[in-house]
Amino acid sequence: MVTRAEAEHLVPEVPTTPYFAGQWAAGNGRTFDVVDPVTERRLAAVTEAGPAEVDGAVSAARASMDGDWGRVDGEGRAALLNRVADLLADRSEEFAVLESLDVGKPGFEPRAIDLPQAIRTFRHFAGWADKLAGRAIPTAGYRGRPTLSYTVREPVGVVAAITPWNSPTMIGAWKLAPALAAGCAVVLKPPEDAPLTSLLLASVFEEAGFPPGAVSVLPGRGAVTGRLLVDHPGIDKISFTGSPETGHRIAVAAASGFRRTTLELGGKSPQIVFADADLDAAAEGVAAGIFANQGEVCAAGSRILVDRAVHDDLLERLVARARAITVGDPFDAGTTMGALINARQRDRVSRYVEAGIAGGARLLTGGGRPQRTGYFVEPTLFADATNSMTIAREEIFGPVGTIIPFGSGDEAVAIANDCDYALAATIWTADLGRAHTVARRVKAGAVAVNGWSPLDPALPWGGSKLSGQGRELGRPGVEANTEEKTVTVVL
Ligand code: NAD
């Protein structure tokens, strides 16, 4: 068990300036504070990338694609990505501790999820780097002569990767690994609330031996560095994870020049529990689905749809699980839920709790703020809710679950799909036929039955409606960083 003091000792070792063109930039006089969500004290002052750094990073990225990085073949890219995975594996404890400190989440989460997943993501896409083949396509020929037509996959260009604060290392890996495997150069803009592990990641890329310009990390606020990057004409693709509001702005900015985007936005995911489900397993899965990572998860199962026949039984189990959660300092033994990222997020979650009560839902447990320093909110459950209530419709991005009863499978599907988001869903049932049927009928990018879908770099990830556009991970994730070019030879 690492103590808070030991964790804080790691912070001075983290670089605090932009990294681009293979170098750490000097401070430019403009910094922003990174605040610890538990102590509310400043952890670090980080230099914000401004116009000169954004321009420098994009120019270096372009030059490296036209030069050293562009000449690295698939096998070479695979070797470099595997080297990143190795280095990250060697330093995973350091990364996990810093992620815990910066984001406010208990250390078992980055140790069990964020770091192993980031490492697997680099390895998975290392495997794709030399396998991005085109296709040979038969045609009707040309003026009576046969033709040979084939396609090749070429890197889309310079990719801007913009990440949120809930899992910066893992989501950073989701963007960096496929883009680099495809041969793109990447400029990463990490979240201003939790940039430390992304800055440390830049040092891993440096040590792995990537040519200068292939990877840059530009810390800064969204409205400053993020906006400069998105508006830069040298960016060919924007890969963004964050809120629908920012996603919309980015889509509009990208439309100028018809630049590519992959947008991974929010969610209001249903967890549907049928009467024949294993209720203990369902309660465990549903509770993890809404309370893991303090509920700051895009796929959080915040709408809990329960068959009336087992409604009270499940409620009892869920309340017991919520009350068994220990909210506290991530570095205290026994803590199972940490702090929210900042005061704004904590206040936003509290406002939703008030809206739930005012809207007539029954507060089953939680709802308050522990009397202590830090941006904490208790694990919260509402019952007797309807799908039209604010707490059932809007993304809260905190540990607040809303339980809605249903009377039939059709009603469950109708409630699940009556939503502005479509990212993820879980279904709990012993009936195999129903599992598959409902999985097909629910509008979501990913559906899991009797568990949470394993986070796996091989599985496409993304949603539709307000949840975004396009897919990360898997084959579509790497192909989204390529252009398919057609070549025809008249024989
Ligand atoms: P946010 O949109 O405020 O910020 C996300 C990132 O965008 C940050 O790096 C921020 O600096 C940057 N940004 C902000 N304004 C910008 C602008 N005008 N131009 C360019 N960049 C800008 O979101 P957040 O509050 O950090 O994250 C929470 C949201 O992210 C939630 O809605 C959540 O559901 C979503 N999220 C989605 C996924 C997914 O995979 N779908 C994963 C994690 C989080």
Coordinates of C-alpha atoms and ligand atoms in Angstrom, one line a residue:
M1 CA 0.0 0.0 0.0
V2 CA 1.5 3.3 -1.1
T3 CA 0.9 6.2 1.3
R4 CA -0.3 9.7 0.2
A5 CA 3.1 11.1 1.2
E6 CA 4.9 8.6 -1.0
A7 CA 2.5 9.3 -3.9
E8 CA 3.1 13.1 -3.6
H9 CA 6.8 12.5 -3.7
L10 CA 6.4 11.2 -7.3
V11 CA 4.9 14.5 -8.5
P12 CA 8.2 16.5 -8.8
E13 CA 9.5 13.9 -11.1
V14 CA 6.7 14.5 -13.7
P15 CA 7.6 16.8 -16.5
T16 CA 5.4 20.0 -16.5
T17 CA 6.1 21.5 -19.9
P18 CA 4.9 20.7 -23.4
Y19 CA 6.7 18.0 -25.3
F20 CA 7.0 18.3 -29.1
A21 CA 9.6 18.0 -31.8
G22 CA 11.4 15.5 -29.6
Q23 CA 12.0 18.1 -26.9
W24 CA 10.6 19.4 -23.7
A25 CA 9.7 23.1 -24.3
A26 CA 10.8 25.7 -21.9
G27 CA 8.2 27.3 -19.6
N28 CA 6.5 30.2 -21.5
G29 CA 5.3 32.0 -18.4
R30 CA 1.8 30.8 -18.6
T31 CA 0.8 27.9 -16.2
F32 CA -2.3 26.3 -14.9
D33 CA -2.7 24.6 -11.5
V34 CA -3.4 20.9 -11.2
V35 CA -5.4 20.4 -8.0
D36 CA -5.6 17.3 -5.9
P37 CA -9.3 16.4 -5.7
V38 CA -8.9 14.9 -2.2
T39 CA -6.8 17.6 -0.4
E40 CA -7.9 20.5 -2.7
R41 CA -4.3 21.6 -2.7
R42 CA -2.2 22.3 -5.7
L43 CA -0.3 19.3 -7.0
A44 CA 1.7 21.0 -9.8
A45 CA 1.8 24.1 -11.9
V46 CA 1.9 23.0 -15.6
T47 CA 2.9 25.1 -18.5
E48 CA 0.1 25.7 -20.9
A49 CA 0.8 25.2 -24.6
G50 CA -0.1 28.4 -26.5
P51 CA -0.1 29.3 -30.2
A52 CA 3.7 28.8 -30.6
E53 CA 3.7 25.4 -29.0
V54 CA 0.6 24.2 -30.9
D55 CA 2.1 25.4 -34.2
G56 CA 5.5 23.9 -33.3
A57 CA 3.9 20.5 -32.5
V58 CA 1.8 20.4 -35.6
S59 CA 4.7 21.4 -37.9
A60 CA 7.0 18.8 -36.3
A61 CA 4.3 16.2 -36.7
R62 CA 3.9 17.0 -40.4
A63 CA 7.7 17.0 -40.9
S64 CA 8.1 13.7 -39.2
M65 CA 5.4 12.1 -41.3
D66 CA 7.2 13.4 -44.4
G67 CA 10.5 12.3 -43.0
D68 CA 11.8 9.9 -40.3
W69 CA 8.4 8.7 -39.0
G70 CA 6.9 8.3 -42.5
R71 CA 9.8 6.0 -43.4
V72 CA 9.3 3.6 -40.4
D73 CA 7.5 0.5 -41.9
G74 CA 4.8 -1.5 -40.2
E75 CA 7.2 -3.9 -38.5
G76 CA 9.2 -0.9 -37.2
R77 CA 6.0 0.7 -35.8
A78 CA 5.1 -2.5 -34.2
A79 CA 8.4 -2.8 -32.5
L80 CA 8.2 0.8 -31.2
L81 CA 4.6 0.3 -29.9
N82 CA 5.7 -3.0 -28.1
R83 CA 8.5 -1.1 -26.6
V84 CA 6.1 1.5 -25.2
A85 CA 4.0 -1.4 -23.7
D86 CA 7.2 -2.8 -22.1
L87 CA 8.2 0.5 -20.6
L88 CA 4.7 1.2 -19.4
A89 CA 4.6 -2.3 -17.8
D90 CA 7.9 -1.6 -16.0
R91 CA 6.6 1.7 -14.7
S92 CA 2.9 0.7 -14.2
E93 CA 3.0 1.1 -10.4
E94 CA 4.3 4.7 -10.8
F95 CA 1.6 5.5 -13.4
A96 CA -1.2 3.9 -11.3
V97 CA -0.2 5.8 -8.2
L98 CA -0.1 9.1 -10.1
E99 CA -3.4 8.4 -11.8
S100 CA -4.9 7.7 -8.4
L101 CA -3.5 11.0 -7.0
D102 CA -4.4 13.1 -10.0
V103 CA -7.9 11.8 -10.6
G104 CA -8.9 11.0 -7.0
K105 CA -9.7 7.3 -7.6
P106 CA -8.7 4.4 -5.4
G107 CA -5.4 2.8 -6.5
F108 CA -6.9 -0.6 -7.1
E109 CA -8.8 0.8 -10.1
P110 CA -5.8 2.0 -12.2
R111 CA -3.8 -1.1 -11.1
A112 CA -6.6 -3.5 -12.2
I113 CA -8.0 -1.6 -15.1
D114 CA -6.4 1.6 -16.5
L115 CA -2.8 0.4 -16.6
P116 CA -3.3 -3.2 -17.8
Q117 CA -5.7 -1.9 -20.4
A118 CA -3.3 0.8 -21.6
I119 CA -0.5 -1.8 -21.9
R120 CA -2.7 -4.3 -23.7
T121 CA -3.9 -1.5 -26.1
F122 CA -0.3 -0.7 -27.2
R123 CA 0.4 -4.4 -27.7
H124 CA -2.9 -5.0 -29.6
F125 CA -2.2 -2.2 -32.0
A126 CA 1.4 -3.1 -32.4
G127 CA -0.1 -6.3 -33.9
W128 CA -2.0 -4.3 -36.4
A129 CA 0.9 -2.1 -37.6
D130 CA 2.1 -4.6 -40.2
K131 CA -1.3 -6.0 -41.1
L132 CA -3.1 -3.0 -42.6
A133 CA -3.7 -4.6 -46.0
G134 CA -5.8 -3.2 -48.8
R135 CA -8.1 -5.3 -51.0
A136 CA -8.1 -6.5 -54.6
I137 CA -11.5 -5.7 -56.2
P138 CA -12.8 -7.1 -59.5
T139 CA -14.2 -4.5 -62.0
A140 CA -16.0 -4.5 -65.3
G141 CA -12.7 -3.5 -67.0
Y142 CA -11.9 -0.4 -69.1
R143 CA -12.9 -0.1 -72.8
G144 CA -12.9 -3.8 -73.2
R145 CA -9.6 -4.3 -71.5
P146 CA -9.2 -6.0 -68.1
T147 CA -8.0 -4.1 -65.1
L148 CA -6.3 -4.8 -61.9
S149 CA -7.8 -2.7 -59.1
Y150 CA -6.6 -2.8 -55.6
T151 CA -6.7 -0.5 -52.5
V152 CA -4.0 0.5 -50.0
R153 CA -4.4 1.9 -46.5
E154 CA -2.5 5.1 -45.9
P155 CA -2.2 7.1 -42.7
V156 CA -4.9 9.9 -42.5
G157 CA -2.2 12.4 -41.4
V158 CA -1.6 14.4 -38.3
V159 CA -4.1 13.4 -35.5
A160 CA -5.1 15.6 -32.6
A161 CA -6.1 13.4 -29.7
I162 CA -8.1 15.2 -26.9
T163 CA -8.8 13.2 -23.7
P164 CA -10.9 13.6 -20.6
W165 CA -9.9 13.4 -17.0
N166 CA -11.6 10.2 -15.8
S167 CA -9.1 7.7 -17.3
P168 CA -6.4 9.8 -19.0
T169 CA -3.8 7.0 -19.4
M170 CA -6.1 4.4 -20.8
I171 CA -8.1 6.7 -23.1
G172 CA -4.8 8.3 -24.2
A173 CA -3.6 4.8 -25.2
W174 CA -6.9 4.2 -27.0
K175 CA -6.1 7.2 -29.2
L176 CA -2.3 7.0 -29.5
A177 CA -1.9 3.3 -30.2
P178 CA -4.2 2.9 -33.3
A179 CA -3.1 6.2 -34.8
L180 CA 0.6 5.4 -34.5
A181 CA 0.0 1.8 -35.7
A182 CA -1.5 3.3 -38.9
G183 CA 1.5 5.6 -39.3
C184 CA -0.1 8.8 -38.2
A185 CA 1.7 11.4 -36.1
V186 CA -0.3 12.3 -32.9
V187 CA -0.5 15.5 -30.9
L188 CA -2.1 14.6 -27.6
K189 CA -3.9 17.3 -25.5
P190 CA -4.5 15.8 -22.1
P191 CA -7.2 17.0 -19.7
E192 CA -6.2 20.1 -17.7
D193 CA -7.7 18.5 -14.5
A194 CA -5.5 15.4 -14.6
P195 CA -2.5 15.8 -17.1
L196 CA 0.3 14.2 -15.0
T197 CA 0.2 10.6 -16.4
S198 CA 0.0 11.9 -20.0
L199 CA 3.1 14.1 -19.4
L200 CA 4.8 11.0 -18.0
L201 CA 3.7 9.0 -21.0
A202 CA 5.5 11.5 -23.3
S203 CA 8.8 10.5 -21.5
V204 CA 8.0 6.9 -22.2
F205 CA 7.6 7.6 -25.9
E206 CA 10.8 9.6 -25.8
E207 CA 12.6 6.6 -24.2
A208 CA 11.0 4.1 -26.6
G209 CA 12.8 5.9 -29.4
F210 CA 10.0 7.4 -31.5
P211 CA 11.4 9.8 -34.1
P212 CA 10.9 13.5 -33.1
G213 CA 7.5 14.8 -34.0
A214 CA 5.7 11.4 -34.1
V215 CA 4.2 12.0 -30.7
S216 CA 3.7 15.3 -28.9
V217 CA 1.9 16.1 -25.6
L218 CA 0.6 19.6 -25.2
P219 CA -1.0 20.3 -21.8
G220 CA -3.4 23.1 -21.5
R221 CA -7.0 24.1 -20.9
G222 CA -9.6 23.1 -23.5
A223 CA -10.6 26.7 -24.3
V224 CA -7.0 27.6 -25.0
T225 CA -4.8 24.7 -26.1
G226 CA -7.7 22.4 -27.2
R227 CA -9.3 25.1 -29.3
L228 CA -6.0 26.1 -30.9
L229 CA -5.3 22.5 -31.8
V230 CA -8.8 21.9 -33.2
D231 CA -8.7 25.0 -35.3
H232 CA -5.2 24.4 -36.7
P233 CA -5.3 23.8 -40.4
G234 CA -2.4 21.3 -40.2
I235 CA -4.6 18.8 -38.2
D236 CA -6.1 16.1 -40.5
K237 CA -8.2 14.2 -37.9
I238 CA -9.5 14.9 -34.4
S239 CA -10.0 12.0 -32.1
F240 CA -12.0 13.3 -29.1
T241 CA -13.4 11.9 -25.9
G242 CA -15.4 14.2 -23.7
S243 CA -18.7 15.9 -23.3
P244 CA -21.3 16.2 -26.1
E245 CA -21.1 20.0 -25.9
T246 CA -17.3 20.1 -26.7
G247 CA -17.8 17.2 -29.2
H248 CA -20.3 19.4 -31.1
R249 CA -17.9 22.3 -31.1
I250 CA -15.2 20.1 -32.5
A251 CA -17.4 18.6 -35.1
V252 CA -18.3 22.1 -36.3
A253 CA -14.6 23.1 -36.4
A254 CA -13.6 19.9 -38.2
A255 CA -16.3 20.5 -40.8
S256 CA -14.1 23.3 -42.1
G257 CA -11.7 21.5 -44.4
F258 CA -13.9 18.3 -44.0
R259 CA -11.4 16.9 -41.5
R260 CA -12.1 13.5 -40.0
T261 CA -13.4 13.0 -36.5
T262 CA -13.9 10.2 -34.1
L263 CA -16.1 11.5 -31.2
E264 CA -16.6 9.5 -28.0
L265 CA -19.1 11.4 -25.9
G266 CA -21.3 10.8 -23.0
G267 CA -23.9 8.2 -22.0
K268 CA -27.0 7.4 -20.0
S269 CA -26.7 3.7 -20.3
P270 CA -29.5 1.3 -19.2
Q271 CA -28.9 -1.8 -17.1
I272 CA -31.9 -4.0 -17.7
V273 CA -32.6 -6.6 -15.0
F274 CA -35.2 -9.3 -15.9
A275 CA -37.1 -11.4 -13.3
D276 CA -35.2 -14.6 -14.2
A277 CA -31.7 -13.0 -13.6
D278 CA -29.3 -14.2 -11.0
L279 CA -30.1 -11.3 -8.6
D280 CA -26.9 -11.5 -6.6
A281 CA -24.8 -11.4 -9.7
A282 CA -27.0 -8.7 -11.2
A283 CA -26.8 -6.6 -8.0
E284 CA -23.0 -6.9 -8.0
G285 CA -22.7 -6.0 -11.7
V286 CA -25.3 -3.2 -11.7
A287 CA -23.6 -1.6 -8.6
A288 CA -20.2 -1.8 -10.3
G289 CA -21.8 -0.4 -13.4
I290 CA -22.9 2.8 -11.7
F291 CA -20.3 3.2 -8.8
A292 CA -17.0 2.2 -10.4
N293 CA -14.6 5.1 -10.8
Q294 CA -17.0 7.3 -8.7
G295 CA -19.6 7.0 -11.6
E296 CA -17.3 9.1 -13.7
V297 CA -17.5 6.7 -16.6
C298 CA -19.0 7.4 -20.0
A299 CA -20.6 4.0 -20.1
A300 CA -21.9 4.2 -16.5
G301 CA -25.1 2.3 -16.2
S302 CA -27.0 5.2 -14.6
R303 CA -30.5 4.0 -15.6
I304 CA -31.3 0.8 -13.8
L305 CA -34.4 -0.8 -15.3
V306 CA -35.9 -3.5 -13.1
D307 CA -38.7 -6.0 -13.7
R308 CA -41.5 -5.2 -11.2
A309 CA -41.5 -8.9 -10.2
V310 CA -38.0 -8.6 -8.6
H311 CA -38.0 -4.8 -8.0
D312 CA -37.9 -4.8 -4.2
D313 CA -35.5 -7.8 -4.0
L314 CA -33.0 -6.1 -6.3
L315 CA -33.4 -2.7 -4.6
E316 CA -32.5 -4.2 -1.2
R317 CA -29.4 -5.8 -2.7
L318 CA -28.3 -2.6 -4.4
V319 CA -28.8 -0.5 -1.3
A320 CA -26.7 -2.9 0.7
R321 CA -24.0 -2.7 -1.9
A322 CA -24.1 1.1 -2.0
R323 CA -23.9 1.3 1.8
A324 CA -20.9 -1.1 1.8
I325 CA -18.9 1.3 -0.3
T326 CA -16.3 3.2 1.7
V327 CA -15.8 6.8 0.4
G328 CA -12.5 8.3 1.3
D329 CA -8.9 9.1 0.5
P330 CA -7.7 6.8 -2.2
F331 CA -4.6 6.2 -0.2
D332 CA -6.4 5.0 2.9
A333 CA -6.7 1.3 3.3
G334 CA -10.3 0.2 2.9
T335 CA -11.3 3.1 0.6
T336 CA -13.5 1.8 -2.3
M337 CA -14.6 5.1 -3.7
G338 CA -12.6 8.3 -4.1
A339 CA -13.4 11.9 -4.8
L340 CA -14.9 13.5 -7.9
I341 CA -12.5 15.4 -10.1
N342 CA -13.3 19.0 -9.0
A343 CA -15.7 21.3 -7.2
R344 CA -17.6 22.0 -10.3
Q345 CA -18.3 18.3 -10.9
R346 CA -19.2 17.7 -7.2
D347 CA -21.7 20.6 -7.3
R348 CA -23.1 19.4 -10.6
V349 CA -23.8 16.0 -9.1
S350 CA -25.3 17.6 -6.0
R351 CA -27.6 19.6 -8.2
Y352 CA -28.8 16.4 -9.9
V353 CA -29.5 14.9 -6.5
E354 CA -31.6 18.0 -5.6
A355 CA -33.4 17.7 -9.0
G356 CA -34.1 14.0 -8.3
I357 CA -35.8 14.8 -5.0
A358 CA -37.6 17.8 -6.4
G359 CA -38.8 15.7 -9.3
G360 CA -40.5 13.2 -7.0
A361 CA -38.0 10.3 -7.1
R362 CA -37.4 8.4 -3.8
L363 CA -33.9 8.8 -2.4
L364 CA -33.0 5.3 -1.3
T365 CA -29.5 6.0 0.0
G366 CA -26.7 8.6 -0.2
G367 CA -27.2 12.0 -1.8
G368 CA -25.0 13.9 0.7
R369 CA -21.4 15.0 0.8
P370 CA -19.1 13.6 3.5
Q371 CA -18.1 16.3 6.0
R372 CA -14.5 16.6 5.0
T373 CA -12.1 18.3 2.6
G374 CA -12.2 17.0 -1.0
Y375 CA -14.8 16.7 -3.7
F376 CA -16.7 13.7 -2.3
V377 CA -20.3 12.7 -3.0
E378 CA -21.9 9.6 -1.4
P379 CA -23.0 6.7 -3.6
T380 CA -26.6 7.5 -4.3
L381 CA -29.6 5.6 -5.5
F382 CA -33.1 6.8 -6.5
A383 CA -36.1 4.6 -6.9
D384 CA -39.7 5.1 -8.1
A385 CA -38.3 7.2 -11.0
T386 CA -39.8 7.6 -14.4
N387 CA -37.8 7.9 -17.6
S388 CA -39.0 11.5 -18.1
M389 CA -37.3 12.8 -14.9
T390 CA -34.2 14.9 -15.3
I391 CA -32.1 12.3 -13.4
A392 CA -33.2 9.7 -15.9
R393 CA -32.4 11.8 -19.0
E394 CA -29.3 13.8 -18.4
E395 CA -25.8 12.5 -17.9
I396 CA -24.7 13.1 -14.3
F397 CA -21.2 11.6 -14.5
G398 CA -21.1 10.8 -10.8
P399 CA -22.2 8.0 -8.5
V400 CA -26.0 8.4 -8.9
G401 CA -28.2 5.5 -10.1
T402 CA -31.8 5.9 -11.1
I403 CA -34.0 2.9 -10.7
I404 CA -37.0 2.6 -13.0
P405 CA -39.5 -0.3 -12.9
F406 CA -40.9 -2.1 -16.0
G407 CA -43.6 -4.6 -16.6
S408 CA -42.6 -6.3 -19.8
G409 CA -39.7 -6.8 -22.1
D410 CA -41.2 -4.5 -24.7
E411 CA -41.6 -1.8 -22.1
A412 CA -38.0 -2.3 -20.9
V413 CA -36.7 -1.8 -24.5
A414 CA -38.9 1.2 -25.1
I415 CA -37.6 2.9 -21.9
A416 CA -34.0 1.9 -22.8
N417 CA -34.3 3.5 -26.2
D418 CA -36.2 6.6 -25.1
C419 CA -32.9 8.4 -24.5
D420 CA -30.7 11.0 -26.2
Y421 CA -27.6 8.8 -25.7
A422 CA -26.8 5.4 -27.2
L423 CA -23.4 4.2 -25.9
A424 CA -23.7 1.0 -23.8
A425 CA -26.2 -1.3 -22.1
T426 CA -26.3 -4.4 -19.9
I427 CA -28.9 -7.1 -19.8
W428 CA -29.4 -9.5 -16.9
T429 CA -31.4 -12.6 -17.7
A430 CA -31.2 -16.4 -17.7
D431 CA -33.1 -16.7 -21.0
L432 CA -30.6 -16.9 -23.8
G433 CA -33.2 -16.1 -26.5
R434 CA -34.3 -13.0 -24.7
A435 CA -30.7 -12.0 -24.1
H436 CA -29.9 -12.0 -27.8
T437 CA -33.3 -10.5 -28.8
V438 CA -33.0 -7.6 -26.4
A439 CA -29.3 -7.1 -27.2
R440 CA -30.4 -6.5 -30.9
R441 CA -33.3 -4.2 -30.0
V442 CA -31.5 -1.9 -27.6
K443 CA -29.9 1.1 -29.2
A444 CA -26.3 1.2 -28.0
G445 CA -22.8 0.8 -29.4
A446 CA -22.0 -2.0 -27.0
V447 CA -24.3 -4.4 -25.1
A448 CA -23.2 -6.8 -22.4
V449 CA -25.2 -9.7 -21.1
N450 CA -24.9 -11.0 -17.5
G451 CA -21.7 -8.9 -16.8
W452 CA -20.0 -5.9 -18.1
S453 CA -18.4 -6.2 -21.5
P454 CA -14.7 -6.7 -20.9
L455 CA -12.7 -3.6 -21.8
D456 CA -10.7 -5.1 -24.6
P457 CA -8.7 -3.3 -27.3
A458 CA -10.0 -5.8 -29.8
L459 CA -13.6 -4.7 -29.4
P460 CA -14.9 -1.7 -31.2
W461 CA -16.0 1.1 -28.8
G462 CA -18.3 4.0 -29.5
G463 CA -21.9 5.1 -29.7
S464 CA -24.5 7.1 -31.7
K465 CA -26.9 10.0 -31.0
L466 CA -25.3 12.3 -28.3
S467 CA -22.8 9.5 -27.5
G468 CA -20.9 10.4 -30.6
Q469 CA -19.7 9.1 -33.9
G470 CA -17.3 6.5 -35.2
R471 CA -15.5 3.7 -33.3
E472 CA -12.3 3.4 -31.4
L473 CA -10.4 0.2 -30.8
G474 CA -10.5 -3.0 -32.9
R475 CA -10.2 -3.1 -36.6
P476 CA -12.5 0.0 -37.2
G477 CA -10.4 1.9 -34.6
V478 CA -7.2 1.4 -36.5
E479 CA -8.9 1.8 -40.0
A480 CA -10.4 5.1 -38.8
N481 CA -6.8 6.5 -38.8
T482 CA -6.4 5.6 -42.5
E483 CA -7.6 6.6 -45.9
E484 CA -8.3 3.8 -48.3
K485 CA -6.8 4.6 -51.7
T486 CA -7.9 2.8 -54.9
V487 CA -5.3 2.0 -57.6
T488 CA -6.4 0.8 -61.0
V489 CA -4.1 -0.5 -63.7
V490 CA -5.5 -1.1 -67.2
L491 CA -4.0 -4.3 -68.4
Ligands
NAD1 P1 -14.9 18.1 -21.7 O1 -15.6 18.0 -23.0 O2 -15.1 19.3 -20.9 O3 -13.3 18.0 -21.9 C1 -12.7 16.9 -22.6 C2 -11.4 17.4 -23.2 O4 -11.7 18.3 -24.1 C3 -10.4 18.0 -22.2 O5 -9.1 17.7 -22.5 C4 -10.7 19.5 -22.4 O6 -9.6 20.3 -22.1 C5 -11.0 19.5 -23.9 N1 -11.7 20.7 -24.4 C6 -12.7 21.4 -23.7 N2 -13.1 22.4 -24.4 C7 -12.5 22.3 -25.6 C8 -12.6 23.1 -26.8 N3 -13.4 24.1 -27.0 N4 -11.8 22.7 -27.9 C9 -11.0 21.6 -27.8 N5 -10.9 20.9 -26.7 C10 -11.6 21.2 -25.6 O7 -15.3 16.8 -20.9 P2 -14.9 16.4 -19.5 O8 -15.7 17.1 -18.5 O9 -13.4 16.4 -19.4 O10 -15.2 14.8 -19.5 C11 -16.5 14.4 -19.1 C12 -17.3 14.0 -20.4 O11 -16.6 13.1 -21.2 C13 -18.6 13.3 -20.0 O12 -19.6 13.8 -20.8 C14 -18.3 11.8 -20.4 O13 -19.4 11.1 -20.6 C15 -17.4 12.0 -21.5 N6 -16.5 10.7 -21.7 C16 -16.8 9.9 -22.7 C17 -16.1 8.7 -22.9 C18 -16.4 7.8 -24.1 O14 -15.6 6.9 -24.4 N7 -17.5 7.9 -24.7 C19 -15.1 8.4 -22.0 C20 -14.8 9.3 -20.9 C21 -15.6 10.5 -20.8

